[in-house]
Amino acid sequence: MNVLGIETSCDDTGVAIYDSNQGLLINRFSSQIDIHKIYGGVVPELAARDHIRKVMPLIKSVLEETKLKKSNIDAIAYTAGPGLVGALLVGATIGRSLALALKIPAIGVHHMEGHLLSPMLENETPELPFLSLLVSGGHTMLVDVQSLGRYSLLGETRDDAVGEAFDKFASVLGLSYPGGPSIERCATEGQPGHFKFPRPMSGHDSLDFSFSGLKTFAIQTVDKLKLDDQVRSDLAYAFQDAAIDALVVKLKRALKQTGYSDVIIAGGVGANKLLRHRIAELAQQLQVKAYFPSLELCTDNGAMIAYAGYLRLKAGFSEELNYAVYPRWSLESLEPIHSEAIV
Ligand code: KG4
Ligand code: ZN
């Protein structure tokens, strides 16, 4: 069974084909960074317009590259939420219409379920149940992945997502968008100990996060300073250190609380080398295994949508022709996928 996956929830257009026999055949995306860069963040209307321009050419190119015909596609999975409504509607409308024209089923996939299951596309896969740390520009959450489709939210951010905080602080420092990689690069020249930023909520018992206090503290610090390259690097260092610390403290607590031996890290912030290093250290300390999906599966992509859609279709989920998108959609409201149905 070949499933075409379409991801358009935010600022990356992703298209992929998952083959239930051979695995992932192709995973391509088109980034919108250049479009949103000058605004320092994603502009929803521009995101939706660019998805309109990119989805069909990307679908054509993945078919050409895999030498598949439209008639070789057995089903279409598209991101139905959560995300930006206009952006979601592009993928949903194109996915649904193509499926109608090709007389094949289509299914709307929960974007976060896609992220949670993306490590299953790697050679080395975690064993269920496992813990997942999802860290991106829109989300910061710790999820207990009990079984396929059964997810329990252990903690999430009460305000800004960690990636969003990186993006906003980077723009205050005059660094380019997206802010995460810029701050990481700038921090390599930073000196430890020049600035000390707070680790919000780290003393708090809950597994929730908060990043707006750190962001505000960091911005107020900048306001009192004259920025030069060294000061900028020192600030980037202190910010990255505090943000990563806040994530690792909660991850440690969640691992202890669940007693799970596998943890996966997904989302764009998962590319951060300091985060990876600190989690690897923690994993060794607690004798657990940490999985870092490859970058192309870590950030928004069509492969995870194709795969999650495949699992649901195979387990008997189906949808009617009329469709909707869900800009806000609780992960815990999903129906379990009975794995006996998937072979
Ligand atoms: O998952 P993603 O590509 O898109 C969504 O937000 O869904 O994540 C993008 C976010 C941006 O906020 C970006 O600044 C952050 O991930 N990011 C990083 C790094 N690379 C990307 N944050 C910290 N360090 C990085 N190396
Ligand atoms: Zn995402």
Coordinates of C-alpha atoms and ligand atoms in Angstrom, one line a residue:
M1 CA 0.0 0.0 0.0
N2 CA 1.4 3.4 -1.1
V3 CA 0.3 6.3 1.0
L4 CA 1.0 9.9 -0.1
G5 CA 1.5 12.2 2.9
I6 CA 0.9 15.9 2.7
E7 CA 2.0 18.3 5.5
T8 CA 1.1 21.9 5.4
S9 CA 0.3 22.8 9.1
C10 CA 2.8 25.7 9.4
D11 CA 5.7 26.9 7.3
D12 CA 7.1 23.8 5.6
T13 CA 5.4 22.1 2.7
G14 CA 6.2 18.4 3.1
V15 CA 5.2 15.6 0.7
A16 CA 6.3 11.9 1.0
I17 CA 5.3 8.4 0.0
Y18 CA 5.2 5.6 2.5
D19 CA 5.1 2.0 1.1
S20 CA 3.9 -0.6 3.6
N21 CA 6.2 -3.1 2.1
Q22 CA 9.4 -1.1 1.5
G23 CA 9.0 1.6 4.1
L24 CA 9.6 5.3 3.3
L25 CA 10.1 5.7 -0.4
I26 CA 10.7 9.5 -0.6
N27 CA 10.4 12.5 1.7
R28 CA 10.7 16.0 0.2
F29 CA 9.9 19.4 1.5
S30 CA 10.0 23.0 0.6
S31 CA 11.0 25.5 3.2
Q32 CA 9.4 29.0 3.6
I33 CA 12.2 30.4 5.7
D34 CA 13.1 33.1 3.1
I35 CA 9.5 34.3 3.0
H36 CA 9.0 34.7 6.8
K37 CA 12.6 35.8 7.6
I38 CA 12.1 39.5 7.2
Y39 CA 9.1 39.4 9.7
G40 CA 11.0 37.4 12.3
G41 CA 8.2 34.8 12.5
V42 CA 5.6 32.9 10.4
V43 CA 3.0 35.1 8.7
P44 CA 0.0 32.8 8.4
E45 CA -1.5 34.3 5.2
L46 CA 1.9 34.1 3.4
A47 CA 2.4 30.5 4.6
A48 CA -1.0 29.4 3.1
R49 CA -0.3 31.1 -0.2
D50 CA 3.1 29.5 -0.5
H51 CA 1.6 26.0 0.3
I52 CA -0.8 26.6 -2.6
R53 CA 2.2 27.2 -4.9
K54 CA 4.2 24.3 -3.7
V55 CA 2.0 21.3 -2.9
M56 CA 1.2 20.2 -6.5
P57 CA 4.7 20.6 -7.9
L58 CA 6.1 18.7 -4.9
I59 CA 3.6 15.9 -5.5
K60 CA 4.6 15.7 -9.2
S61 CA 8.2 15.6 -8.3
V62 CA 7.9 12.8 -5.7
L63 CA 6.0 10.8 -8.3
E64 CA 8.6 11.4 -10.9
E65 CA 11.5 10.6 -8.6
T66 CA 10.0 7.3 -7.4
K67 CA 8.8 6.5 -11.0
L68 CA 5.3 6.0 -9.6
K69 CA 2.1 6.9 -11.4
K70 CA -0.8 8.6 -9.7
S71 CA -2.6 5.2 -10.1
N72 CA 0.1 3.6 -7.9
I73 CA -1.0 5.7 -4.9
D74 CA -3.5 3.8 -2.8
A75 CA -4.4 6.5 -0.2
I76 CA -3.7 10.0 0.8
A77 CA -3.0 11.3 4.3
Y78 CA -2.9 15.0 5.1
T79 CA -2.4 17.0 8.2
A80 CA -5.8 18.1 9.5
G81 CA -4.5 19.9 12.6
P82 CA -3.4 21.4 14.9
G83 CA -1.8 24.3 13.0
L84 CA -2.6 27.5 11.1
V85 CA -6.1 27.3 9.7
G86 CA -5.3 28.6 6.2
A87 CA -2.2 26.5 5.8
L88 CA -4.1 23.3 7.0
L89 CA -6.9 24.0 4.5
V90 CA -4.5 24.0 1.6
G91 CA -3.2 20.4 2.3
A92 CA -6.6 19.2 3.3
T93 CA -8.3 20.5 0.2
I94 CA -5.7 19.3 -2.2
G95 CA -5.4 15.9 -0.4
R96 CA -9.2 15.4 -0.4
S97 CA -9.7 16.5 -4.0
L98 CA -6.9 14.3 -5.3
A99 CA -8.3 11.3 -3.4
L100 CA -11.7 12.0 -4.8
A101 CA -10.4 12.2 -8.4
L102 CA -8.3 9.1 -8.0
K103 CA -11.1 7.2 -6.1
I104 CA -8.9 6.4 -3.2
P105 CA -9.4 7.0 0.5
A106 CA -8.0 10.1 2.3
I107 CA -7.5 10.6 6.0
G108 CA -6.8 13.6 8.1
V109 CA -3.9 13.1 10.5
H110 CA -3.1 14.8 13.8
H111 CA 0.2 16.6 13.3
M112 CA 1.5 15.7 16.7
E113 CA 0.7 12.0 16.3
G114 CA 2.8 12.2 13.2
H115 CA 5.7 13.6 15.2
L116 CA 5.2 11.0 18.0
L117 CA 5.3 8.1 15.5
S118 CA 8.0 9.4 13.3
P119 CA 10.8 7.5 15.0
M120 CA 9.1 4.3 13.9
L121 CA 10.4 5.2 10.4
E122 CA 14.0 4.9 11.5
N123 CA 16.0 1.7 11.4
E124 CA 16.3 1.6 15.2
T125 CA 12.9 2.1 16.8
P126 CA 11.8 2.7 20.4
E127 CA 9.7 0.1 22.1
L128 CA 6.2 1.0 23.3
P129 CA 5.4 2.5 25.7
F130 CA 7.9 5.3 25.5
L131 CA 8.2 8.9 26.5
S132 CA 8.4 11.7 23.9
L133 CA 9.7 15.2 24.2
L134 CA 8.2 17.3 21.4
V135 CA 10.0 20.6 21.0
S136 CA 9.3 22.9 18.1
G137 CA 8.4 26.4 17.2
G138 CA 4.7 25.7 18.1
H139 CA 4.9 23.1 20.8
T140 CA 6.8 22.1 23.9
M141 CA 5.3 18.9 25.4
L142 CA 6.1 15.7 27.2
V143 CA 3.9 12.9 26.1
D144 CA 3.4 9.4 27.4
V145 CA 3.0 7.3 24.3
Q146 CA 1.3 4.3 25.9
S147 CA 0.4 2.6 22.6
L148 CA -0.5 3.6 19.1
G149 CA -3.1 6.3 19.3
R150 CA -3.1 6.4 23.1
Y151 CA -1.3 9.5 24.3
S152 CA -1.3 11.2 27.6
L153 CA 0.0 14.7 27.9
L154 CA 2.3 14.8 30.9
G155 CA 3.3 18.4 30.6
E156 CA 3.3 21.3 28.1
T157 CA 4.3 24.9 27.9
R158 CA 2.0 27.4 29.7
D159 CA 3.0 30.2 27.4
D160 CA 5.7 30.3 24.6
A161 CA 7.0 27.2 22.9
V162 CA 10.7 26.8 23.4
G163 CA 11.4 27.3 19.6
E164 CA 9.3 30.4 19.6
A165 CA 11.4 31.8 22.6
F166 CA 14.6 31.1 20.6
D167 CA 13.1 32.8 17.6
K168 CA 12.0 35.9 19.5
F169 CA 15.2 36.3 21.5
A170 CA 17.3 35.8 18.3
S171 CA 15.4 38.7 16.7
V172 CA 16.1 40.9 19.7
L173 CA 19.8 40.0 19.3
G174 CA 19.7 40.9 15.7
L175 CA 20.2 37.3 14.6
S176 CA 18.5 35.8 11.6
Y177 CA 15.3 33.7 11.6
P178 CA 14.9 30.9 12.5
G179 CA 16.4 31.8 15.8
G180 CA 17.3 28.4 17.2
P181 CA 20.2 27.6 14.8
S182 CA 21.3 31.3 14.9
I183 CA 21.5 31.3 18.7
E184 CA 23.2 28.0 18.7
R185 CA 25.8 29.2 16.2
C186 CA 26.3 32.5 18.1
A187 CA 26.6 30.7 21.5
T188 CA 29.7 28.8 20.3
E189 CA 31.7 31.9 20.8
G190 CA 30.0 32.7 24.2
Q191 CA 31.7 32.6 27.6
P192 CA 30.0 30.7 30.4
G193 CA 29.2 32.7 33.5
H194 CA 28.9 36.2 32.0
F195 CA 25.2 36.1 32.3
K196 CA 22.9 33.9 34.3
F197 CA 19.3 33.5 33.1
P198 CA 16.4 32.0 35.1
R199 CA 15.2 28.4 34.6
P200 CA 11.4 29.0 34.9
M201 CA 9.3 26.4 36.6
S202 CA 12.3 24.1 37.2
G203 CA 11.6 24.0 40.9
H204 CA 8.0 23.4 40.2
D205 CA 6.6 19.9 40.8
S206 CA 4.5 19.7 37.6
L207 CA 5.9 18.7 34.2
D208 CA 4.8 21.9 32.6
F209 CA 7.2 24.4 31.0
S210 CA 7.2 28.2 30.7
F211 CA 9.5 30.2 28.5
S212 CA 8.0 33.7 28.4
G213 CA 9.7 34.6 31.7
L214 CA 13.1 33.6 30.4
K215 CA 12.4 35.5 27.2
T216 CA 11.3 38.7 29.0
F217 CA 14.3 38.5 31.4
A218 CA 16.7 38.0 28.5
I219 CA 15.1 40.9 26.5
Q220 CA 15.3 43.2 29.6
T221 CA 19.0 42.2 30.0
V222 CA 19.7 43.2 26.4
D223 CA 17.9 46.6 26.9
K224 CA 20.4 47.5 29.6
L225 CA 23.5 46.6 27.5
K226 CA 25.5 47.8 24.5
L227 CA 25.6 44.9 22.2
D228 CA 28.8 43.8 20.5
D229 CA 29.8 40.4 19.0
Q230 CA 31.1 39.1 22.3
V231 CA 28.2 40.3 24.4
R232 CA 25.8 38.9 21.8
S233 CA 27.5 35.5 22.0
D234 CA 27.6 35.5 25.8
L235 CA 23.9 36.3 25.9
A236 CA 23.1 33.6 23.3
Y237 CA 25.1 31.1 25.4
A238 CA 23.3 32.0 28.6
F239 CA 19.9 31.9 26.9
Q240 CA 20.5 28.5 25.3
D241 CA 21.9 27.1 28.5
A242 CA 18.8 28.2 30.5
A243 CA 16.3 27.0 27.9
I244 CA 17.9 23.6 27.5
D245 CA 18.3 23.2 31.2
A246 CA 14.6 23.9 31.7
L247 CA 13.8 21.1 29.2
V248 CA 16.2 18.6 30.6
V249 CA 15.1 19.1 34.2
K250 CA 11.5 18.2 33.2
L251 CA 12.5 15.3 31.0
K252 CA 14.5 13.8 33.9
R253 CA 11.4 14.1 36.2
A254 CA 9.1 12.5 33.5
L255 CA 11.5 9.6 33.0
K256 CA 11.6 9.0 36.8
Q257 CA 7.8 9.3 37.0
T258 CA 7.0 6.9 34.2
G259 CA 9.9 4.5 34.7
Y260 CA 10.1 4.2 30.9
S261 CA 13.3 3.1 29.4
D262 CA 12.9 4.7 26.0
V263 CA 12.6 8.3 25.2
I264 CA 12.4 10.1 21.8
I265 CA 13.1 13.7 21.0
A266 CA 11.1 15.2 18.1
G267 CA 10.6 18.7 16.7
G268 CA 13.0 21.3 15.3
V269 CA 14.6 22.2 18.6
G270 CA 15.7 18.5 18.8
A271 CA 18.4 19.6 16.3
N272 CA 20.1 21.5 19.1
K273 CA 23.5 20.0 19.9
L274 CA 23.6 21.1 23.5
L275 CA 20.1 19.5 24.0
R276 CA 21.3 16.3 22.4
H277 CA 24.4 16.2 24.5
R278 CA 22.6 16.9 27.8
I279 CA 19.9 14.3 27.0
A280 CA 22.6 11.7 26.1
E281 CA 24.2 12.4 29.5
L282 CA 20.9 12.1 31.3
A283 CA 20.1 8.8 29.4
Q284 CA 23.4 7.4 30.6
Q285 CA 22.8 8.5 34.1
L286 CA 19.3 7.0 34.3
Q287 CA 20.2 3.9 32.1
V288 CA 17.6 4.7 29.5
K289 CA 17.8 4.9 25.7
A290 CA 17.3 8.2 24.0
Y291 CA 16.3 8.3 20.3
F292 CA 16.9 11.2 18.1
P293 CA 15.2 10.9 14.8
S294 CA 17.2 12.2 11.8
L295 CA 16.7 15.9 11.1
E296 CA 14.4 15.3 8.1
L297 CA 12.0 13.3 10.3
C298 CA 12.5 15.6 13.3
T299 CA 11.2 18.7 11.7
D300 CA 7.8 19.0 10.0
N301 CA 7.6 16.5 7.2
G302 CA 5.2 14.5 5.0
A303 CA 6.7 11.2 5.9
M304 CA 5.3 11.2 9.4
I305 CA 1.9 12.1 8.1
A306 CA 2.0 9.4 5.5
Y307 CA 3.0 6.8 8.1
A308 CA 0.4 7.8 10.8
G309 CA -2.2 7.9 8.1
Y310 CA -1.2 4.5 6.9
L311 CA -1.5 3.0 10.4
R312 CA -5.0 4.5 10.9
L313 CA -6.2 3.4 7.5
K314 CA -4.9 -0.1 8.0
A315 CA -6.6 -0.3 11.3
G316 CA -9.9 0.5 9.6
F317 CA -10.3 4.2 10.2
S318 CA -12.1 5.9 7.3
E319 CA -13.6 9.3 6.6
E320 CA -16.4 10.7 4.7
L321 CA -16.0 13.1 1.7
N322 CA -16.8 16.2 3.7
Y323 CA -13.8 17.3 5.7
A324 CA -12.7 19.8 8.3
V325 CA -9.4 21.1 9.7
Y326 CA -8.8 21.6 13.4
P327 CA -6.4 24.4 14.3
R328 CA -6.7 23.3 17.9
W329 CA -7.0 19.6 18.5
S330 CA -6.3 17.7 21.6
L331 CA -3.9 14.8 21.2
E332 CA -5.6 12.9 24.0
S333 CA -9.0 13.0 22.1
L334 CA -7.6 10.6 19.4
E335 CA -9.0 7.1 19.2
P336 CA -6.6 4.3 19.9
I337 CA -5.2 2.4 16.9
H338 CA -5.6 -1.3 17.5
S339 CA -2.3 -2.7 16.5
E340 CA -3.6 -6.3 15.9
A341 CA -5.2 -4.8 12.8
I342 CA -1.8 -3.7 11.5
V343 CA 0.5 -6.3 10.1
Ligands
KG4_1 O1 9.6 21.4 14.1 P1 9.9 22.7 13.4 O2 10.8 22.6 12.1 O3 8.6 23.4 13.0 C1 7.6 23.7 13.9 O4 7.7 24.7 14.6 O5 6.6 22.9 13.9 O6 10.6 23.6 14.5 C2 11.1 24.9 14.2 C3 11.6 25.5 15.4 C4 12.0 27.0 15.3 O7 11.5 27.7 16.4 C5 13.5 26.9 15.3 O8 14.1 28.1 15.8 C6 13.8 25.8 16.2 O9 12.8 24.8 15.8 N1 15.1 25.2 16.0 C7 16.1 25.2 16.9 C8 17.3 24.6 16.3 N2 16.9 24.3 15.0 C9 15.6 24.6 14.8 N3 16.1 25.6 18.2 C10 17.3 25.4 18.9 N4 18.4 24.9 18.3 C11 18.4 24.5 17.0 N5 19.6 24.0 16.5
ZN2 ZN 5.6 20.1 13.9

